[in-house]
CSV table of C-alpha atoms in Angstrom, one decimal:
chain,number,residue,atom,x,y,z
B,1,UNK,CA,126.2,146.6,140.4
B,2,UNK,CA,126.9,150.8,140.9
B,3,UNK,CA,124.3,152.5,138.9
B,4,UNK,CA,125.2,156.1,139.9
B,5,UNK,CA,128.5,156.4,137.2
B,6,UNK,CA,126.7,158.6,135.0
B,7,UNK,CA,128.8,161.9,134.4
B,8,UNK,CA,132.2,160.0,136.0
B,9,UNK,CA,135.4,161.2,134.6
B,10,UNK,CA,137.7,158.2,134.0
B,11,UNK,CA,141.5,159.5,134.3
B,12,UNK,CA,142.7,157.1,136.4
B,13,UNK,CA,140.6,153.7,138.0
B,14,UNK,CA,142.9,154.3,141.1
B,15,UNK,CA,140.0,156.6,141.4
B,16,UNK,CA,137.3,154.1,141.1
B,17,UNK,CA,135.8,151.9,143.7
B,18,UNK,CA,136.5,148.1,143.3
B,19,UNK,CA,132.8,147.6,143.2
B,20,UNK,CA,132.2,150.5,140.5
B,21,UNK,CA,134.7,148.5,137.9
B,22,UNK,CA,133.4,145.2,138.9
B,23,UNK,CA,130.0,147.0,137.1
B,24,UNK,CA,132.6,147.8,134.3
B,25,UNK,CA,133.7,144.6,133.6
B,26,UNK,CA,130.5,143.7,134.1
B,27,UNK,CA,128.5,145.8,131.1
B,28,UNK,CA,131.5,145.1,128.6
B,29,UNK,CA,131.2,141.3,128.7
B,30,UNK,CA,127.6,141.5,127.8
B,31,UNK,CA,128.2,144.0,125.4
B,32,UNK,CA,130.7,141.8,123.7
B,33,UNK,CA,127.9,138.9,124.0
B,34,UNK,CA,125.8,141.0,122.4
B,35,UNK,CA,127.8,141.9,119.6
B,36,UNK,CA,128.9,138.3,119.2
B,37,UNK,CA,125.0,137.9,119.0
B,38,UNK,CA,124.4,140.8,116.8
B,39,UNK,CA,121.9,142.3,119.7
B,40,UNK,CA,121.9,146.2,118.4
B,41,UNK,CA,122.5,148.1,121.8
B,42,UNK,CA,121.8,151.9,120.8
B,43,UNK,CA,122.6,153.1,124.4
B,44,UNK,CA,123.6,156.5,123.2
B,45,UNK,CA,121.8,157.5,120.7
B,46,UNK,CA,122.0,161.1,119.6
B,47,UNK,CA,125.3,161.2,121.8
B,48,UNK,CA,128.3,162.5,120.8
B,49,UNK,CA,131.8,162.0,121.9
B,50,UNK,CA,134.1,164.5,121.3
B,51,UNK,CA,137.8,162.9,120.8
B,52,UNK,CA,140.8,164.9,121.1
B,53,UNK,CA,144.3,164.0,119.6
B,54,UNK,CA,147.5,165.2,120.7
B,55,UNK,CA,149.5,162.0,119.2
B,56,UNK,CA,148.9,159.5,117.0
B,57,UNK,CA,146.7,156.5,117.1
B,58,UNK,CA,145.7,153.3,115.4
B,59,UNK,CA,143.5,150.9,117.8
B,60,UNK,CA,142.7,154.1,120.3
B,61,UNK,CA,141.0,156.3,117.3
B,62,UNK,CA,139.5,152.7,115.6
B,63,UNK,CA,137.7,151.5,118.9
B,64,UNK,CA,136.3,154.7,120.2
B,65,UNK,CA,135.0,155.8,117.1
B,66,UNK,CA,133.3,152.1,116.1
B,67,UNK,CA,131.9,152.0,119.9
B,68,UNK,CA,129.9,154.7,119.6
B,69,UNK,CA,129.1,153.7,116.1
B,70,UNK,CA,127.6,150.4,117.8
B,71,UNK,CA,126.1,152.4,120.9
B,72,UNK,CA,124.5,154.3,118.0
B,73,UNK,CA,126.0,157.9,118.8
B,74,UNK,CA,128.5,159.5,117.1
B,75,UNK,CA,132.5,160.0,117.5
B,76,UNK,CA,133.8,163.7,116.4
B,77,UNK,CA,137.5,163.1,115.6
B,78,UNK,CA,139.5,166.5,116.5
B,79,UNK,CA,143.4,166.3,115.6
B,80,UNK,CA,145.1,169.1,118.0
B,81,UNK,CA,147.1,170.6,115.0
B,82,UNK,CA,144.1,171.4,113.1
B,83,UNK,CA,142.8,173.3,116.1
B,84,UNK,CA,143.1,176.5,117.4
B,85,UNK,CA,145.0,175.0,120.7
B,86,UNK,CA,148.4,176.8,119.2
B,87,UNK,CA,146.8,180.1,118.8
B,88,UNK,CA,145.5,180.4,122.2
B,89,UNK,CA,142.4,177.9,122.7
B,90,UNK,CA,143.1,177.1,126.8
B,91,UNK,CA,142.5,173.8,128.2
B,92,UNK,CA,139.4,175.1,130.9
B,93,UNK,CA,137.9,176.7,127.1
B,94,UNK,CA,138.6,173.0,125.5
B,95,UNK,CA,136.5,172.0,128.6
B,96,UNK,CA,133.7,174.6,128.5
B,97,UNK,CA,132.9,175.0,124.5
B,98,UNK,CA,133.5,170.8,123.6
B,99,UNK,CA,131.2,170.2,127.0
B,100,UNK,CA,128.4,172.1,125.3
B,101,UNK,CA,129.0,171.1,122.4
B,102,UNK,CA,129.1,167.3,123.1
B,103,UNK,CA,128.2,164.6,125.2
B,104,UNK,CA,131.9,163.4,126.5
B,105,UNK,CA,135.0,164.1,125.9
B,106,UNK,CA,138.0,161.9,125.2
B,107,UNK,CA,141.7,163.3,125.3
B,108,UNK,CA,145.2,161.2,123.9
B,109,UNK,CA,147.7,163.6,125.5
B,110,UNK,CA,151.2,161.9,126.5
B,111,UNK,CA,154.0,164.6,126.7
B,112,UNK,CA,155.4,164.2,129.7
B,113,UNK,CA,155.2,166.5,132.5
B,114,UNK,CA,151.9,167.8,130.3
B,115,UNK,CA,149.4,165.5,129.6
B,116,UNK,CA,147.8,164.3,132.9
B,117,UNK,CA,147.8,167.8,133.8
B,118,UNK,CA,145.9,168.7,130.6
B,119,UNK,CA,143.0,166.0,131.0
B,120,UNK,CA,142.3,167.4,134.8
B,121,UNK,CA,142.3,170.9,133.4
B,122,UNK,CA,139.8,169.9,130.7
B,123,UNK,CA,137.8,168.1,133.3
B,124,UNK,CA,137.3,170.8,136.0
B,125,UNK,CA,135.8,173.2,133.5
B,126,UNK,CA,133.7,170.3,131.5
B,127,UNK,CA,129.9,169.6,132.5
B,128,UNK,CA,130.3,166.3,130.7
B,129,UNK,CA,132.8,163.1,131.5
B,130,UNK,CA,136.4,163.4,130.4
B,131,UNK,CA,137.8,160.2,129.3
B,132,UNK,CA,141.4,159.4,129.3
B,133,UNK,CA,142.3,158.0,125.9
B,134,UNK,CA,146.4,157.9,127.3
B,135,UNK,CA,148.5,160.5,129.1
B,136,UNK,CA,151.9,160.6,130.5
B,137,UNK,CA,151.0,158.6,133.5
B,138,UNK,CA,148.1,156.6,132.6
B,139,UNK,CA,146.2,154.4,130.2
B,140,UNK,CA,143.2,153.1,132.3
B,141,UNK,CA,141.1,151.5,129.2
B,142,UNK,CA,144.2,149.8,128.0
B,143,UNK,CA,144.7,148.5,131.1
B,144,UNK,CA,140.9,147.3,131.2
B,145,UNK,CA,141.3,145.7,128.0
B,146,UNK,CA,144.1,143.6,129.4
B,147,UNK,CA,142.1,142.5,132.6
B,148,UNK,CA,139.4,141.6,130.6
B,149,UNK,CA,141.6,139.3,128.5
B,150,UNK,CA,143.3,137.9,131.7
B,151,UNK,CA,139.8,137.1,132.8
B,152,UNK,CA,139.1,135.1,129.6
B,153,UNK,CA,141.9,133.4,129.7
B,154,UNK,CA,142.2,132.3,133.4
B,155,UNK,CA,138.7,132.7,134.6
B,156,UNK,CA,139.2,134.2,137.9
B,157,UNK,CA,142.2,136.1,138.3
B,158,UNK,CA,143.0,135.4,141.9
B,159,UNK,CA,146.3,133.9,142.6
B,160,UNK,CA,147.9,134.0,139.2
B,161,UNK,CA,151.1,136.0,138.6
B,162,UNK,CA,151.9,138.9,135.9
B,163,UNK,CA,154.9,139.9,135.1
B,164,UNK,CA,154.9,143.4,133.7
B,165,UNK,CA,158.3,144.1,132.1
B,166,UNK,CA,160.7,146.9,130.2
B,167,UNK,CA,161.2,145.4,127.2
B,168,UNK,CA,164.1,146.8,124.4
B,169,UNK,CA,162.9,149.3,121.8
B,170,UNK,CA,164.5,151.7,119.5
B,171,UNK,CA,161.6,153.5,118.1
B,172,UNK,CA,160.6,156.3,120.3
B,173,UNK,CA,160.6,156.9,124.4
B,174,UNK,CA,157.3,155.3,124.7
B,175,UNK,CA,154.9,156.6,127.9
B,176,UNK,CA,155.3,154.9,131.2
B,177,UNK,CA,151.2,154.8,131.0
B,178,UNK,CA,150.6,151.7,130.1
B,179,UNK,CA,152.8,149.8,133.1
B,180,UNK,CA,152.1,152.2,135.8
B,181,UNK,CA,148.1,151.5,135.0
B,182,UNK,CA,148.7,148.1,134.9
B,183,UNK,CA,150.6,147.5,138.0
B,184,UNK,CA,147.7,149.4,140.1
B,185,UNK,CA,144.9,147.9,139.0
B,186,UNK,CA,145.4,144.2,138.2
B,187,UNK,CA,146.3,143.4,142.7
B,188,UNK,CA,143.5,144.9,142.8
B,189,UNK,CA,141.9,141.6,141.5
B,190,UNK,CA,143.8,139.1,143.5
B,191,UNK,CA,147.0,139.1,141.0
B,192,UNK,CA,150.1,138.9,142.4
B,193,UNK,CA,152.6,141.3,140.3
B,194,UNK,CA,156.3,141.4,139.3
B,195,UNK,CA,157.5,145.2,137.8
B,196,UNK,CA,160.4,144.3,136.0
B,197,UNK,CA,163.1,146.7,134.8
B,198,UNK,CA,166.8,147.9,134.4
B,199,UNK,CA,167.5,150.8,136.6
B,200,UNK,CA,167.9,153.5,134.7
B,201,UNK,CA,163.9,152.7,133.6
B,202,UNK,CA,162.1,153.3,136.5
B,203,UNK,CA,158.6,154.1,137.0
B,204,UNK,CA,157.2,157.4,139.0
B,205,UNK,CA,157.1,155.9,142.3
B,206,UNK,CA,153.9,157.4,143.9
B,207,UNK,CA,152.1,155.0,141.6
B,208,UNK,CA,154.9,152.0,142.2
B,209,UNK,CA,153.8,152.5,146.2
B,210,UNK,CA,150.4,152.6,145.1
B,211,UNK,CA,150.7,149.4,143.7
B,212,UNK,CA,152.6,147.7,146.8
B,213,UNK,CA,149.4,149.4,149.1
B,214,UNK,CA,146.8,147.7,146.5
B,215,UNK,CA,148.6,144.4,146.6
B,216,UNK,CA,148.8,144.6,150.4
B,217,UNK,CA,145.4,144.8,150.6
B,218,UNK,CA,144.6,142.4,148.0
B,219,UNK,CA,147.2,140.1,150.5
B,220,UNK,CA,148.7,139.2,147.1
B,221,UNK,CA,152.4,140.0,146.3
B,222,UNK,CA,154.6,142.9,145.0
B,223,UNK,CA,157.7,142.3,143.7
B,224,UNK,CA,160.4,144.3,142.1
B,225,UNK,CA,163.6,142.9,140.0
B,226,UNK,CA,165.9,144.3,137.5
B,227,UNK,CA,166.4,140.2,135.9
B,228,UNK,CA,164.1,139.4,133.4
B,229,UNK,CA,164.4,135.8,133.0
B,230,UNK,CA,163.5,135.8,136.7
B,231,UNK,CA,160.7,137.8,136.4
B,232,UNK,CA,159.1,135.7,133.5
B,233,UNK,CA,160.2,132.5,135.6
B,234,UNK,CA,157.0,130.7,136.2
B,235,UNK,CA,154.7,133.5,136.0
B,236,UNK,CA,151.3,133.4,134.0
B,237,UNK,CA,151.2,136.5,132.2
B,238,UNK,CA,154.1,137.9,130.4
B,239,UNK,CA,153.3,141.6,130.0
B,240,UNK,CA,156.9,142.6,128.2
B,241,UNK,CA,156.9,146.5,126.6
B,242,UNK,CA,159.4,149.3,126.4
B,243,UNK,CA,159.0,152.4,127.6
B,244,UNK,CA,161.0,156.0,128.0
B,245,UNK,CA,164.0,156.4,130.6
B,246,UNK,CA,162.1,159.8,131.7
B,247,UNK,CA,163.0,159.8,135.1
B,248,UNK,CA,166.9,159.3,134.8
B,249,UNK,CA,167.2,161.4,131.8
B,250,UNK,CA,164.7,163.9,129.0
B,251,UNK,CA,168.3,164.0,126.8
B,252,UNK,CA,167.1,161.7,123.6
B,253,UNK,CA,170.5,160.4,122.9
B,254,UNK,CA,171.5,159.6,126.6
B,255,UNK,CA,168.1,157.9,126.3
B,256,UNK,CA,169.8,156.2,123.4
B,257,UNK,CA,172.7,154.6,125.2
B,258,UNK,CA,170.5,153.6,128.4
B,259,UNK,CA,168.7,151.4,125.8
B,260,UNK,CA,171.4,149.9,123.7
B,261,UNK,CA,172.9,148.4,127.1
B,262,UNK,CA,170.2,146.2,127.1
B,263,UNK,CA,169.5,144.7,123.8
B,264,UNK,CA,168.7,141.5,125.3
B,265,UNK,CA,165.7,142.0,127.1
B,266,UNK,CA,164.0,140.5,123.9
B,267,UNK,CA,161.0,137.7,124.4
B,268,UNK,CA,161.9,135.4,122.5
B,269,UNK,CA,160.9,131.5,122.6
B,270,UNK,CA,163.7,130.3,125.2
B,271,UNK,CA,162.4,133.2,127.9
B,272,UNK,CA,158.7,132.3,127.5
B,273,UNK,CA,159.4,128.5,127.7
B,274,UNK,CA,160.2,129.2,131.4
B,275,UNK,CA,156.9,130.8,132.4
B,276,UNK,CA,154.1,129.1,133.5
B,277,UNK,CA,152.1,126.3,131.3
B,278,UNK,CA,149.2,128.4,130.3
B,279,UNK,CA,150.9,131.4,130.1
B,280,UNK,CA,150.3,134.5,127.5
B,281,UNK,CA,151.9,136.9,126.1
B,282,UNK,CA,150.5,140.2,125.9
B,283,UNK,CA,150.9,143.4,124.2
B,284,UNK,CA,149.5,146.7,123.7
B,285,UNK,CA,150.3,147.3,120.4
B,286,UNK,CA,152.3,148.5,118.2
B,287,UNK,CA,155.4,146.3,119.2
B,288,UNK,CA,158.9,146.5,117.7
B,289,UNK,CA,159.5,143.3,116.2
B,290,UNK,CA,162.8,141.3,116.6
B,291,UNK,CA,163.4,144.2,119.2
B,292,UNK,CA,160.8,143.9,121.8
B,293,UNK,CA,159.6,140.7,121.1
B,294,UNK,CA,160.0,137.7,118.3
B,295,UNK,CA,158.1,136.7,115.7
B,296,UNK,CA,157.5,133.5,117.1
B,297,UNK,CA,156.2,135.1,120.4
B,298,UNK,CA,154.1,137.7,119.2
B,299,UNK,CA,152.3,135.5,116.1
B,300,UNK,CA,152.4,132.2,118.2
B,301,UNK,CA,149.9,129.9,120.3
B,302,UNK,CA,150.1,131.9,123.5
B,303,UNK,CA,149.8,135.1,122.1
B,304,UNK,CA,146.9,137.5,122.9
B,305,UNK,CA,147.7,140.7,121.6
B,306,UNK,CA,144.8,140.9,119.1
B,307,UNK,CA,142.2,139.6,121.9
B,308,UNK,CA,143.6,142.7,124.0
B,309,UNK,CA,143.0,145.1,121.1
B,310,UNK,CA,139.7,143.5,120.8
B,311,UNK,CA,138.7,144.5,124.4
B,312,UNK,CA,139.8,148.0,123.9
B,313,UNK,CA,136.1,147.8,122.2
B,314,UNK,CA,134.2,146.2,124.7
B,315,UNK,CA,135.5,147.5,127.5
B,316,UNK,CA,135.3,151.6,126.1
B,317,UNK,CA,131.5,150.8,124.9
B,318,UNK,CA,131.0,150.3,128.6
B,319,UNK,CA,132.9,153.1,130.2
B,320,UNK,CA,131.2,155.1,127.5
B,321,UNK,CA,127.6,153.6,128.0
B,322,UNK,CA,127.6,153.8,131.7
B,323,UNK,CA,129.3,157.6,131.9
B,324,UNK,CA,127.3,159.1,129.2
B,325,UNK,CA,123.7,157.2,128.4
């Protein structure tokens, strides 16, 4: 167990030492015990956590704010709109002033080509941690979330295969966050990975070698196919999402097209029949139904999209606890 994370920015856990999230993992399963227990764990009392929102937000806002509820500090919602960011507040001010202000500060910025960019700014002038709530690259405590669920489910993770797919989706071009934290950090546990997409949805491919380089020293396997029935084929976890067609083209309506070529990549009953026996089906949240995914997927037996959100609690309550106590 690390004991030297206080004051630790968490932007990306490319950036973190296996053994410092093993102490992650670690902290949130006992906090979740002693929630399950009722155990009060008043870690950061009087702290304050400073949360800053540059796009909406259901179980992101919800988790953080009732985590430090439970770790008996406070969580100071701040909707960017309602600031002073438009007239002139800088990101190295948002750093300095909410720093001094507060104990921590959590930023949801996703416009691409901005946001990761924003949270380092932030962080370089803060004297407090900076904690990545989503940007346009990454989503680290989703992506913890969904380890600790895959942990749950399969015990030890070694050996066992996710399939993190492009999924159809009409809504809005979603971040490539989500993915491109997931495909980094779960070889890093021993699971062998499959990035599924069509072409025209590729992700940033610094973090796509990244990923090859984690799971060739994990000795577990990379693999990447534009054929989704072959990519849930057998596989344990079937991590199926949409997300935007940045890289081939920022025109909304070209975006359009790219997607309605590919209506079918759906998980539905048939698809998941042909993964493994015990495997899930996982979600972030919110999902497109009937586009990205069935009914009978999403709401049935091997669902375990509300476990995930779940852990967006547990797992936070630790990051915060061990990076601001």
């Amino acid at each position: 167990m690390q004991t030297h994370l206080r004051g630790r920015d968490v932007i990306d856990f490319q950036e973190w030492t296996r053994d410092e999230l093993d102490t992650v993992l670690d902290v949130a399963f006992e906090l979740k015990r002693d929630r399950a227990l009722g155990r009060p764990h008043p870690y950061l009392q009087d702290k304050v956590l400073a949360m800053l929102f540059f796009f909406a937000s259901t179980r992101t806002r919800a988790s953080f704010e009732a985590g430090m509820a439970q770790l008996g500090g406070h969580a100071q919602f701040i909707e960017s709109r309602s600031t002073q960011i438009a007239h002139g507040d800088t990101a190295k001010e948002i750093g300095e002033i909410l720093g001094r202000y507060n104990d921590g500060i959590a930023i949801r910025n996703v416009d691409w080509g901005v946001g990761n960019a924003y949270l380092r700014e932030v962080a370089r002038a803060s004297r407090v941690p900076v904690l990545n709530m989503q940007c346009d690259q990454f989503h680290p405590h989703q992506a913890l979330a969904d380890l600790m669920t895959i942990i749950e489910r399969f015990g030890d993770p070694r050996g066992r295969t996710a399939t993190v797919s492009w999924a159809c989706a009409r809504t809005y071009s979603k971040p490539l966050s989500v993915p491109q934290s997931l495909i980094m950090l779960l070889p890093r546990f021993g699971m062998n990975v499959r990035l599924v997409h069509p072409p025209e949805f590729a992700l940033q491919p610094e973090f796509v070698e990244q990923a090859r380089e984690n799971a060739h020293r994990s000795r577990v396997s990379f693999e990447a196919l534009d054929d989704l029935d072959a990519g849930i084929r057998g596989t344990d976890v079937v991590y199926a999402k949409s997300w935007g067609a940045v890289l081939t083209t920022t025109d909304p309506a070209e975006e359009a097209r790219l997607v309605s070529r590919y209506e079918s990549w759906i998980t539905d009953d048939l698809r998941l029949a042909t993964a493994g026996d015990e495997a899930v089906y996982m979600h972030p949240l919110p999902a497109e139904r009937g586009v990205e995914v069935t009914d009978g997927v999403i709401d049935g037996p091997r669902s375990v999209v509300y476990d995930q959100a779940e852990n967006r609690l547990h797992g936070q309550k630790a990051v915060m606890a061990l990076t601001m106590a």
